[in-house]
């Protein structure tokens, strides 16, 4: 405690604040310290502490307190009675040592205040009372001292001061209660060897009995032996001390080897920053905690989500939804993961489940031709995780985040187990059950959910690479991609397979219809390769021969001419052109074989007479090797120059006579119910039949097209028809 008249020299303040004398003089001038002349040799100034700013006063006070504490700790007072000395400082518990330091700090401050009061002619008793009042009010000494010693009294201070004077330094103020003054606790407890042994045998059991039950069993066994039973509190204290020293034994005997591995044994920390994207892909199957409509049965069920994660970036690459975990689901999801990665991974880290250990994946038998595993063919090293150790698979954290952040929000959520089951699924929760929508998502709904969640997850901060996201890390390490031939080869090795039978360029599977021009004319079972997670296209094979891809059928507007738009008309036009192209292809094939087929039929024994009597039309210069001429149209006869001029003159005269005649070459009905009906007939004659209209009918069409009815109602329909009629003519012209 600093008194109002306290003064210090420049050298003393510089030593306390650990600065130079010049720094103190500059500070005194800047802060306008007041001073008194210093008596004695050399003179000088004594700076008055009360005139200094509060920050400077606090700094001096803290320096004085630290100096006093160090002096006391480094130079303890001599002990008058060696027998009364406390134990060595190292034997004092930390908590009691902190309290002793706080008490000693209070004693030092209390003693210094009384000495200053005496030196200034004041009353030491009044100074002692002032220290007690100031300390109990929280105005004296730092906060850590008050936390250890909240309040003091004068009698307590006199007793502490005597203990320091008679004892061995500030350790004499340590609380002497407890076993530390007697050398510490002896063993784990004081129950006695027989009681401790019986309790441990009862408690350390894989049935996991409670402490209370083990205490009751211990008491019964001791009573049978005629020994006193300890109290429950004593047993509980013994158990806590034993568990604090032998937690590994408690876990091993009550929970087993796996729990000891997970909770007691040391573990390794794997640094994923060493890896590059594509070095290791991690896969696992996860049972979803909500029901999904089974596409095969139409009933709700909990499906398995098989996913692949890039270890280096934490990017969720692909997944497959299946009723149960199997090799096809794993292969299909790995196929899409490799395509997204743009290169083949160096290694895969997969689950130890039966589906992952199938020979389809990693058979390393000597007969490579027959038992070559999929990973071996692709040059990928495979590593299985340890059985029943989820901590070895980094993808487990992704599953946990998906359950907590997405799956729990689904209407069909059922929970991880019985304890996690939603309240509306429990008995007698009728009100909560009525609040539910009852909606069960389809496989397509779940696919969208997983894709959107994975996309959102990829934009979150990376856990081990600050300043980046999983997508940033993954995108920087992606491969160059695959060619079409490589993609086709990967598809055959990875995707699901199903036999399909084409009909009219279409195949039907899983409730969907697919179409492809490659199916035209094919009338035999084929093999379709597909993925449940991406049904936008399927790959069609005839044995080992790739035919092409098929995509879902695109429907058209049933009345596109009236109700459709330009896109509908364009789709119809494209469909018509495709049908015309395929029809021409068939016709060309048929024309190549039609003549030969006709001749072959005439070789039947009962048709030979007919063949002999048949007079074929001879085509010049097309004789066959067998001496017979092919049946075909007659050649054009030769026309002389005079005959050609006569024919041209006759044709020209006929054209002039037709042009001179105004009579139309068509006949219209005598009555029309409306102008629209007449316009429709004339429109079809001109554009559909290609006929020329007479002047009156052409004028009527022009007048109707300029009218309100055509401009606002019927014109759109006829304009679409006109585009449809004009398309073939343009193709022919091209």
XYZ file of C-alpha atoms in Angstrom:
734
model
C 0.000 0.000 0.000
C 1.499 3.335 -1.068
C 1.129 6.285 1.354
C 0.220 9.801 0.143
C 3.596 11.297 1.277
C 5.749 8.469 -0.098
C 8.724 9.636 -2.168
C 11.376 7.884 -4.272
C 14.582 9.022 -5.874
C 15.192 8.895 -9.618
C 17.578 5.960 -9.228
C 15.087 3.996 -7.095
C 12.199 4.433 -9.561
C 14.487 3.547 -12.500
C 15.496 0.326 -10.745
C 11.861 -0.583 -9.992
C 10.639 0.068 -13.547
C 13.773 -1.371 -15.237
C 14.553 1.802 -17.236
C 17.369 4.368 -17.313
C 17.624 7.448 -15.097
C 17.272 9.633 -18.179
C 13.998 7.908 -19.073
C 12.640 8.675 -15.575
C 13.616 12.343 -15.845
C 11.909 12.679 -19.242
C 8.820 10.911 -17.934
C 8.687 13.139 -14.825
C 8.801 16.252 -16.953
C 6.167 14.952 -19.370
C 3.770 13.841 -16.598
C 4.495 16.873 -14.309
C 5.653 14.955 -11.244
C 6.009 16.984 -8.061
C 9.223 16.661 -6.040
C 10.962 17.551 -2.790
C 14.629 18.459 -2.403
C 16.751 15.493 -1.409
C 18.828 16.035 1.737
C 22.368 14.801 1.986
C 25.398 14.693 -0.211
C 24.735 15.326 -3.891
C 21.237 16.699 -3.418
C 18.755 15.787 -6.101
C 15.013 15.277 -6.070
C 12.588 12.974 -4.315
C 9.546 12.373 -6.481
C 6.171 12.418 -4.708
C 4.224 9.300 -5.672
C 0.816 10.887 -5.092
C 1.512 13.405 -7.872
C 2.135 10.709 -10.432
C -0.517 9.359 -12.856
C -2.421 6.237 -11.847
C -0.612 4.060 -14.421
C 2.786 4.981 -13.016
C 1.642 4.393 -9.428
C 0.324 0.928 -10.344
C 3.587 0.058 -12.097
C 5.639 1.070 -9.032
C 3.285 -0.867 -6.720
C 3.546 -4.021 -8.822
C 7.335 -3.768 -8.964
C 7.549 -3.387 -5.179
C 5.284 -6.391 -4.596
C 7.279 -8.579 -6.988
C 10.539 -7.510 -5.387
C 9.249 -8.306 -1.917
C 7.924 -11.727 -2.921
C 11.201 -12.700 -4.619
C 13.225 -11.527 -1.654
C 11.095 -13.566 0.713
C 11.166 -16.696 -1.430
C 14.922 -16.544 -2.088
C 15.966 -15.634 1.471
C 13.686 -17.388 3.968
C 13.814 -16.373 7.591
C 15.835 -18.668 9.856
C 13.848 -21.287 11.721
C 13.906 -21.105 15.503
C 12.582 -24.632 15.960
C 13.794 -27.128 13.314
C 11.303 -29.713 14.518
C 8.448 -27.359 13.651
C 9.556 -26.926 10.040
C 7.044 -28.051 7.401
C 7.898 -30.634 4.771
C 10.120 -29.806 1.809
C 8.714 -27.413 -0.762
C 8.534 -30.170 -3.378
C 6.177 -32.184 -1.173
C 3.581 -29.401 -0.909
C 0.644 -29.915 -3.312
C 0.248 -27.227 -5.971
C -3.110 -26.020 -4.699
C -1.826 -25.577 -1.142
C 1.383 -23.973 -2.427
C -0.615 -21.333 -4.332
C -2.568 -20.546 -1.176
C 0.681 -20.229 0.816
C 2.059 -17.714 -1.713
C -1.111 -15.646 -1.469
C -0.987 -15.629 2.341
C 2.680 -14.648 2.291
C 1.962 -11.770 -0.096
C -0.702 -10.456 2.285
C 1.675 -10.703 5.242
C 4.404 -8.787 3.375
C 2.016 -5.975 2.432
C 0.600 -5.849 5.962
C 4.069 -5.695 7.551
C 5.314 -3.003 5.116
C 2.321 -0.763 5.822
C 2.803 -0.964 9.582
C 6.536 -0.191 9.282
C 5.868 2.869 7.126
C 3.253 4.076 9.587
C 5.771 3.827 12.444
C 8.442 5.631 10.421
C 6.047 8.486 9.723
C 5.009 8.723 13.364
C 1.661 7.102 12.844
C -0.052 4.232 14.620
C 0.877 0.682 13.549
C -2.432 -0.617 14.939
C -4.407 1.822 12.789
C -2.335 0.844 9.771
C -3.080 -2.845 10.459
C -6.813 -2.178 10.580
C -6.603 -0.114 7.374
C -4.880 -3.002 5.560
C -7.594 -5.479 6.638
C -10.405 -3.133 5.547
C -8.750 -2.330 2.208
C -8.010 -5.991 1.439
C -11.496 -7.263 2.318
C -12.934 -4.483 0.124
C -10.850 -5.718 -2.829
C -8.777 -2.511 -3.048
C -5.434 -4.082 -2.227
C -3.264 -6.672 -4.013
C -3.953 -8.485 -7.321
C -6.984 -10.618 -8.101
C -5.178 -13.974 -7.886
C -4.458 -13.274 -4.193
C -8.155 -12.628 -3.502
C -9.107 -15.836 -5.360
C -6.888 -17.885 -3.041
C -7.689 -15.945 0.172
C -11.046 -14.108 -0.027
C -11.006 -12.461 3.439
C -8.586 -12.004 6.350
C -8.659 -10.725 9.924
C -6.032 -9.079 12.137
C -5.695 -12.153 14.341
C -5.107 -14.284 11.268
C -2.432 -11.898 10.003
C -0.594 -11.963 13.359
C -0.732 -15.784 13.348
C 0.571 -16.008 9.788
C 3.341 -13.521 10.549
C 4.450 -15.648 13.511
C 4.399 -18.811 11.352
C 6.653 -17.145 8.780
C 8.982 -15.907 11.528
C 9.212 -19.274 13.235
C 8.959 -21.474 10.149
C 10.932 -22.046 6.958
C 9.809 -19.381 4.471
C 6.385 -18.938 2.935
C 5.842 -22.739 2.817
C 5.085 -22.483 6.536
C 1.771 -20.861 5.561
C 0.636 -23.930 3.591
C -2.528 -25.661 4.790
C -1.311 -28.662 6.765
C -4.530 -30.603 6.428
C -4.348 -33.721 4.299
C -2.099 -36.715 3.849
C 0.768 -34.755 2.275
C 2.205 -33.857 5.697
C 2.402 -37.586 6.478
C 4.257 -38.512 3.341
C 1.275 -38.752 0.990
C -1.426 -41.355 0.466
C -0.384 -44.953 1.104
C -1.572 -46.977 -1.926
C -4.894 -46.602 -3.682
C -6.997 -46.530 -0.563
C -7.455 -47.610 3.018
C -10.103 -50.338 2.647
C -7.785 -53.175 3.512
C -6.366 -55.767 1.167
C -9.291 -58.186 1.489
C -11.976 -55.544 0.836
C -10.064 -54.038 -2.098
C -9.562 -57.437 -3.752
C -13.208 -58.431 -3.370
C -14.452 -55.087 -4.682
C -12.212 -55.201 -7.765
C -13.335 -58.752 -8.555
C -16.955 -57.651 -8.315
C -16.646 -54.381 -10.219
C -14.182 -55.344 -12.974
C -16.622 -57.574 -14.867
C -17.800 -57.440 -18.475
C -21.428 -57.315 -17.255
C -20.582 -53.762 -16.108
C -22.089 -53.805 -12.602
C -22.472 -50.446 -10.891
C -20.237 -49.341 -8.022
C -23.190 -49.681 -5.671
C -23.844 -53.283 -6.712
C -20.150 -54.162 -6.393
C -20.106 -52.550 -2.916
C -23.104 -54.659 -1.846
C -21.434 -57.828 -3.126
C -18.198 -56.898 -1.332
C -20.057 -56.329 1.949
C -21.823 -59.696 1.664
C -18.533 -61.508 1.015
C -16.763 -59.760 3.922
C -19.666 -60.498 6.268
C -19.436 -64.170 5.346
C -15.738 -64.110 6.305
C -16.479 -62.285 9.547
C -14.733 -59.080 8.486
C -16.105 -55.521 8.766
C -17.546 -54.006 5.586
C -16.415 -50.521 4.484
C -18.891 -47.726 3.865
C -20.093 -46.838 0.380
C -18.226 -43.496 0.515
C -14.947 -45.257 1.290
C -15.457 -47.685 -1.578
C -16.288 -44.844 -3.979
C -13.120 -42.953 -2.988
C -11.079 -46.112 -3.477
C -12.627 -46.706 -6.896
C -11.877 -43.146 -8.063
C -8.246 -43.412 -6.926
C -7.857 -46.825 -8.555
C -9.434 -45.684 -11.834
C -7.206 -42.596 -11.934
C -4.100 -44.805 -11.782
C -5.253 -47.935 -13.665
C -7.875 -46.720 -16.134
C -6.557 -49.089 -18.789
C -7.275 -52.121 -16.574
C -10.786 -50.873 -15.788
C -11.614 -50.403 -19.489
C -10.030 -53.719 -20.524
C -11.917 -55.828 -17.978
C -15.274 -54.050 -18.320
C -15.381 -53.165 -22.044
C -12.800 -55.326 -23.790
C -9.967 -54.995 -26.259
C -11.634 -52.657 -28.783
C -12.650 -50.144 -26.118
C -9.114 -50.199 -24.734
C -7.755 -49.533 -28.212
C -10.189 -46.665 -28.733
C -10.000 -45.061 -25.283
C -6.719 -45.974 -23.570
C -3.959 -46.979 -25.982
C -1.882 -44.331 -27.791
C -2.636 -43.645 -31.437
C -0.956 -42.307 -34.554
C -1.844 -39.035 -36.254
C -1.917 -39.310 -40.054
C -0.938 -36.197 -42.007
C -3.171 -35.929 -45.076
C -1.223 -32.878 -46.261
C 1.448 -35.238 -47.594
C -1.029 -36.729 -50.084
C -2.003 -35.317 -53.458
C -5.518 -35.546 -54.954
C -5.950 -38.983 -56.500
C -3.257 -40.706 -54.432
C -5.780 -42.518 -52.226
C -9.538 -42.934 -52.596
C -11.432 -44.088 -49.504
C -14.690 -46.035 -49.743
C -17.271 -47.302 -47.294
C -20.885 -48.389 -47.130
C -23.255 -46.495 -44.834
C -26.764 -47.534 -43.833
C -28.954 -44.468 -44.288
C -31.012 -43.439 -41.268
C -34.162 -42.734 -43.270
C -36.358 -44.887 -45.478
C -36.419 -44.768 -49.279
C -38.849 -46.255 -51.809
C -37.350 -49.468 -53.189
C -37.608 -49.235 -57.010
C -37.993 -53.021 -57.308
C -40.715 -53.567 -54.688
C -42.205 -50.083 -54.241
C -41.941 -50.404 -50.438
C -39.982 -48.189 -47.996
C -36.677 -49.556 -46.765
C -33.344 -48.365 -45.386
C -30.846 -48.463 -48.220
C -27.070 -48.512 -48.213
C -25.120 -45.514 -49.465
C -21.757 -46.517 -50.957
C -19.406 -43.583 -51.444
C -15.860 -42.708 -52.501
C -13.860 -39.867 -50.919
C -10.552 -38.373 -52.014
C -8.360 -38.484 -48.905
C -6.090 -35.554 -49.740
C -8.807 -33.008 -50.501
C -11.717 -34.473 -48.510
C -13.836 -34.208 -51.681
C -16.808 -36.600 -51.885
C -16.464 -37.867 -55.463
C -19.280 -40.321 -56.124
C -21.842 -42.571 -54.531
C -24.290 -45.358 -55.258
C -27.594 -46.112 -53.539
C -28.383 -49.798 -53.107
C -30.746 -51.976 -51.117
C -27.685 -53.786 -49.760
C -23.946 -53.389 -50.170
C -22.657 -55.400 -53.159
C -19.839 -55.443 -55.666
C -21.835 -53.886 -58.490
C -22.706 -50.832 -56.403
C -19.082 -50.432 -55.364
C -17.806 -50.812 -58.925
C -20.386 -48.412 -60.335
C -19.559 -45.677 -57.831
C -15.803 -46.183 -58.333
C -16.333 -45.800 -62.090
C -17.842 -42.344 -61.669
C -15.207 -41.392 -59.068
C -12.427 -42.183 -61.550
C -14.179 -40.216 -64.304
C -14.541 -37.203 -62.002
C -10.929 -37.517 -60.865
C -9.743 -37.540 -64.470
C -7.088 -40.181 -63.792
C -6.701 -43.572 -62.180
C -5.979 -43.456 -58.427
C -2.755 -44.905 -57.107
C -4.455 -46.744 -54.243
C -7.869 -47.356 -52.713
C -8.556 -47.676 -48.995
C -11.735 -49.669 -48.559
C -13.882 -51.307 -45.937
C -13.291 -54.825 -44.701
C -16.858 -55.923 -45.485
C -17.685 -59.019 -47.498
C -18.729 -56.973 -50.511
C -15.317 -55.309 -50.753
C -13.406 -58.564 -50.345
C -15.147 -60.278 -53.284
C -12.981 -61.948 -55.913
C -14.525 -59.652 -58.497
C -12.222 -56.987 -57.137
C -8.886 -58.332 -56.032
C -8.281 -62.003 -56.830
C -4.534 -62.461 -57.240
C -4.608 -66.087 -58.393
C -1.931 -67.308 -60.797
C -4.527 -67.775 -63.568
C -4.797 -64.096 -64.435
C -6.922 -64.725 -67.526
C -9.723 -66.211 -65.443
C -9.348 -64.657 -61.994
C -7.842 -61.265 -62.739
C -9.261 -58.851 -60.170
C -10.623 -55.487 -61.138
C -8.079 -53.477 -59.153
C -5.255 -55.606 -60.507
C -6.386 -54.935 -64.086
C -6.471 -51.195 -63.458
C -3.092 -51.105 -61.704
C -4.572 -49.837 -58.419
C -3.183 -50.924 -55.050
C -5.884 -51.960 -52.565
C -5.672 -51.584 -48.789
C -8.370 -52.898 -46.417
C -9.107 -51.109 -43.162
C -8.875 -52.962 -39.868
C -12.107 -54.792 -38.925
C -14.549 -52.821 -36.777
C -12.314 -49.776 -36.414
C -14.157 -46.785 -37.827
C -11.315 -44.437 -36.849
C -9.180 -45.929 -39.646
C -11.616 -44.703 -42.336
C -11.617 -40.948 -42.851
C -14.915 -41.183 -44.745
C -16.705 -41.986 -41.464
C -16.550 -38.305 -40.495
C -18.314 -37.417 -43.769
C -21.074 -39.941 -42.992
C -21.478 -38.444 -39.524
C -21.783 -34.914 -40.891
C -24.322 -36.088 -43.479
C -26.453 -37.724 -40.762
C -26.363 -34.691 -38.460
C -26.857 -32.026 -41.128
C -29.011 -33.638 -43.841
C -30.455 -37.069 -43.029
C -32.022 -35.913 -39.763
C -34.124 -33.384 -41.719
C -35.792 -35.998 -43.952
C -39.484 -36.722 -43.294
C -38.809 -40.473 -43.238
C -35.945 -40.242 -40.708
C -35.975 -43.219 -38.306
C -32.767 -42.630 -36.310
C -29.533 -44.556 -35.846
C -30.969 -46.898 -33.235
C -33.857 -47.237 -30.796
C -32.502 -44.523 -28.515
C -32.201 -42.130 -31.465
C -35.671 -42.871 -32.859
C -37.852 -39.745 -33.364
C -40.615 -39.234 -30.822
C -43.434 -39.560 -33.388
C -42.398 -43.191 -34.005
C -42.819 -44.171 -30.352
C -45.952 -45.652 -28.858
C -48.944 -43.445 -28.041
C -47.436 -40.372 -29.753
C -50.571 -39.846 -31.830
C -50.419 -36.054 -31.883
C -46.828 -35.967 -33.127
C -47.595 -38.691 -35.655
C -50.421 -36.608 -37.131
C -48.021 -33.703 -37.669
C -45.851 -35.768 -40.025
C -46.266 -35.630 -43.792
C -45.576 -39.330 -44.262
C -43.523 -38.584 -47.373
C -40.948 -41.232 -48.303
C -38.370 -40.093 -50.896
C -37.523 -42.008 -54.041
C -34.034 -43.017 -55.105
C -33.950 -39.987 -57.422
C -34.856 -37.670 -54.508
C -32.046 -39.076 -52.377
C -29.600 -38.754 -55.260
C -30.381 -35.053 -55.552
C -30.045 -34.616 -51.778
C -26.638 -36.311 -51.617
C -25.331 -34.415 -54.654
C -26.470 -31.032 -53.307
C -25.036 -31.768 -49.848
C -21.724 -32.927 -51.335
C -21.589 -29.752 -53.452
C -22.214 -27.603 -50.349
C -19.704 -29.584 -48.287
C -17.029 -29.074 -50.945
C -17.268 -25.286 -50.464
C -16.657 -25.342 -46.703
C -13.201 -24.516 -45.217
C -10.676 -27.337 -45.445
C -9.840 -28.734 -41.961
C -6.068 -29.109 -42.510
C -5.338 -26.594 -45.281
C -6.332 -23.090 -44.115
C -7.529 -20.651 -46.730
C -8.827 -23.311 -49.111
C -11.846 -25.570 -49.588
C -11.988 -29.279 -50.506
C -12.956 -28.297 -54.039
C -9.943 -25.950 -54.362
C -7.542 -28.710 -53.317
C -9.225 -31.321 -55.518
C -9.464 -29.124 -58.611
C -5.757 -28.286 -58.428
C -4.811 -31.985 -58.586
C -7.299 -33.379 -61.121
C -6.103 -35.466 -64.058
C -6.381 -34.692 -67.794
C -9.422 -36.941 -68.298
C -10.052 -39.970 -70.528
C -10.640 -40.526 -74.228
C -13.908 -42.008 -75.506
C -12.259 -45.412 -75.950
C -10.969 -45.349 -72.367
C -14.388 -44.302 -71.060
C -16.046 -47.189 -72.927
C -13.538 -49.659 -71.512
C -14.066 -48.340 -67.977
C -17.834 -48.586 -68.397
C -17.663 -52.279 -69.324
C -15.575 -53.068 -66.261
C -17.539 -51.118 -63.677
C -21.230 -50.639 -64.441
C -24.281 -52.760 -63.706
C -25.331 -55.250 -66.367
C -28.822 -56.256 -67.440
C -30.127 -58.198 -70.434
C -32.602 -56.229 -72.561
C -34.550 -57.028 -75.735
C -34.973 -54.143 -78.201
C -38.243 -53.368 -79.948
C -38.613 -50.588 -82.525
C -35.379 -48.836 -81.508
C -36.299 -48.949 -77.821
C -35.482 -50.970 -74.709
C -37.311 -50.906 -71.404
C -35.684 -51.366 -67.973
C -36.304 -50.183 -64.409
C -39.569 -48.565 -65.470
C -37.863 -46.336 -68.056
C -37.775 -46.453 -71.846
C -34.545 -45.755 -73.734
C -34.096 -45.224 -77.470
C -31.154 -45.287 -79.841
C -30.663 -45.411 -83.613
C -28.161 -48.201 -82.993
C -31.118 -50.475 -82.112
C -32.761 -50.125 -85.531
C -33.176 -53.530 -87.106
C -31.787 -55.393 -84.057
C -34.029 -58.246 -82.919
C -31.966 -60.127 -80.323
C -31.185 -59.808 -76.597
C -28.463 -57.280 -75.777
C -26.509 -56.329 -72.642
C -27.137 -52.907 -71.112
C -24.520 -51.335 -68.809
C -25.860 -48.657 -66.445
C -25.531 -46.918 -63.088
C -28.349 -46.333 -60.614
C -26.889 -42.955 -59.697
C -26.814 -41.728 -63.310
C -29.631 -43.059 -65.504
C -29.238 -40.370 -68.171
C -27.706 -42.884 -70.577
C -26.961 -46.594 -70.852
C -24.325 -48.455 -72.876
C -25.515 -51.213 -75.256
C -23.343 -54.208 -76.143
C -23.855 -57.202 -78.426
C -21.545 -59.607 -76.677
C -18.160 -57.877 -76.789
C -19.196 -55.438 -79.545
C -20.220 -51.931 -78.509
C -23.355 -50.783 -80.358
C -23.887 -47.323 -78.905
C -25.551 -45.382 -76.114
C -29.276 -45.066 -75.460
C -30.997 -42.176 -73.720
C -34.459 -41.803 -72.171
C -37.283 -41.329 -74.658
C -38.197 -37.672 -75.200
C -41.969 -37.243 -75.422
C -43.663 -34.779 -77.787
C -46.755 -32.617 -77.641
C -49.751 -34.688 -78.841
C -51.145 -31.666 -80.739
C -48.032 -29.673 -81.464
C -49.517 -28.012 -84.563
C -52.155 -26.251 -82.473
C -50.850 -26.253 -78.904
C -47.104 -26.585 -79.359
C -44.299 -24.095 -79.770
C -41.259 -23.907 -82.013
C -39.367 -26.451 -79.905
C -42.227 -28.961 -80.219
C -42.350 -28.491 -83.981
C -38.595 -28.866 -84.196
C -38.694 -32.162 -82.266
C -41.438 -33.493 -84.547
C -39.488 -32.437 -87.614
C -36.337 -34.147 -86.328
C -38.284 -37.322 -85.544
C -39.780 -37.334 -89.041
C -36.387 -36.820 -90.625
C -34.904 -39.636 -88.558
C -37.727 -41.979 -89.568
C -37.249 -41.029 -93.222
C -33.524 -41.672 -92.987
C -33.985 -45.098 -91.407
C -36.729 -45.957 -93.912
C -34.395 -45.088 -96.794
C -31.710 -47.238 -95.221
C -34.101 -50.190 -95.136
C -35.271 -49.558 -98.692
C -31.710 -49.459 -100.009
C -30.944 -52.760 -98.333
C -34.116 -54.314 -99.693
C -33.395 -53.180 -103.249
C -30.010 -54.874 -103.189
C -31.530 -58.270 -102.536
C -35.033 -58.073 -104.063
C -34.086 -59.161 -107.622
C -31.934 -62.052 -106.495
C -34.661 -63.223 -104.128
C -37.214 -63.250 -106.975
C -34.951 -65.335 -109.191
C -34.213 -67.783 -106.358
C -37.917 -68.499 -105.853
C -38.290 -69.395 -109.575
C -35.751 -72.177 -109.091
C -38.362 -74.291 -107.274
C -39.157 -77.459 -109.338
C -42.786 -76.595 -109.861
C -41.937 -73.014 -110.926
C -39.433 -73.844 -113.697
C -42.114 -73.884 -116.412
C -43.277 -70.456 -115.418
C -39.721 -69.220 -115.469
C -39.210 -70.484 -119.001
C -42.378 -68.828 -120.271
C -41.568 -65.542 -118.529
C -40.259 -62.866 -120.907
C -37.920 -60.584 -118.956
C -37.229 -57.042 -119.946
C -33.666 -56.844 -121.162
C -31.337 -54.167 -119.881
C -28.536 -53.436 -122.323
C -24.988 -54.177 -121.210
C -25.876 -55.890 -117.901
C -25.500 -59.558 -118.704
C -24.733 -61.954 -115.845
C -21.933 -64.440 -115.734
C -24.352 -67.371 -116.090
C -25.600 -66.045 -119.444
C -28.993 -64.864 -118.174
C -29.997 -61.199 -118.191
C -31.179 -59.469 -115.031
C -34.854 -58.456 -114.869
C -35.254 -54.697 -114.915
C -36.718 -51.686 -116.737
C -36.269 -51.365 -120.507
C -33.637 -49.009 -121.848
C -34.597 -45.656 -123.363
C -34.930 -45.922 -127.191
C -32.733 -43.763 -129.399
C -34.441 -40.528 -130.729
C -33.308 -38.729 -133.882
C -32.766 -34.974 -134.037
C -35.862 -34.392 -136.178
C -38.021 -36.415 -133.792
C -36.662 -34.486 -130.807
C -37.537 -31.097 -132.428
C -41.055 -32.331 -133.190
C -41.576 -33.486 -129.614
C -40.324 -30.175 -128.163
C -42.671 -28.234 -130.431
C -45.662 -30.317 -129.383
C -44.857 -29.860 -125.697
C -44.465 -26.097 -126.100
C -47.789 -25.817 -127.916
C -49.544 -27.786 -125.176
C -48.097 -25.505 -122.497
C -49.248 -22.398 -124.328
C -52.759 -23.790 -124.748
C -52.919 -24.593 -120.993
C -51.687 -21.136 -120.069
C -54.245 -19.502 -122.309
C -57.028 -21.483 -120.694
C -58.299 -19.877 -117.429
C -60.119 -22.959 -116.292
C -58.748 -24.326 -112.967
C -57.380 -27.876 -112.712
C -59.203 -28.558 -109.419
C -62.821 -28.554 -108.252
C -63.944 -26.905 -104.995
C -67.035 -27.832 -102.976
C -70.103 -25.795 -103.815
C -70.588 -24.672 -100.175
C -68.258 -23.734 -97.297
C -69.522 -23.246 -93.734
C -66.971 -20.477 -93.085
C -64.133 -18.574 -94.652
C -61.704 -20.578 -92.510
C -62.955 -23.817 -94.070
C -62.457 -22.479 -97.606
C -59.020 -21.112 -96.709
C -58.005 -24.479 -95.235
C -58.971 -26.314 -98.474
C -57.098 -23.827 -100.656
C -54.075 -23.884 -98.305
C -53.759 -27.662 -98.594
C -54.222 -27.574 -102.382
C -51.418 -25.042 -102.748
C -48.890 -26.237 -100.142
C -49.684 -29.903 -99.583
C -50.667 -30.941 -103.160
C -48.493 -28.355 -104.927
C -51.256 -27.086 -107.216
C -51.512 -23.603 -108.736
C -54.610 -21.648 -107.748
C -56.643 -19.524 -110.109
C -56.567 -15.780 -109.683
C -59.833 -15.579 -107.706
C -58.817 -18.217 -105.157
C -55.344 -16.714 -104.768
C -56.932 -13.310 -104.147
C -59.237 -14.854 -101.517
C -56.284 -16.368 -99.655
C -54.431 -13.057 -99.678
C -57.519 -11.247 -98.409
C -58.088 -13.763 -95.605
C -54.454 -13.633 -94.497
C -54.739 -9.849 -94.186
C -57.885 -10.147 -92.060
C -58.240 -10.024 -88.241
C -59.133 -13.689 -87.793
C -55.919 -14.862 -89.435
C -53.734 -12.288 -87.681
C -55.021 -13.028 -84.161
C -56.207 -16.641 -84.117
C -55.575 -18.992 -87.015
C -52.402 -17.577 -88.515
C -49.998 -19.247 -86.083
C -51.265 -22.717 -86.927
C -50.879 -22.258 -90.720
C -47.448 -20.690 -90.344
C -46.275 -23.775 -88.416
C -47.773 -26.043 -91.092
C -46.057 -24.008 -93.772
C -42.661 -24.514 -92.068
C -43.366 -28.239 -91.752
C -44.278 -28.541 -95.466
C -41.282 -26.513 -96.563
C -38.689 -28.592 -94.639
C -38.575 -31.667 -96.974
C -38.389 -29.462 -100.076
C -35.407 -27.609 -98.638
C -33.667 -30.902 -97.843
C -34.270 -32.144 -101.375
C -32.976 -28.878 -102.791
C -29.829 -29.210 -100.691
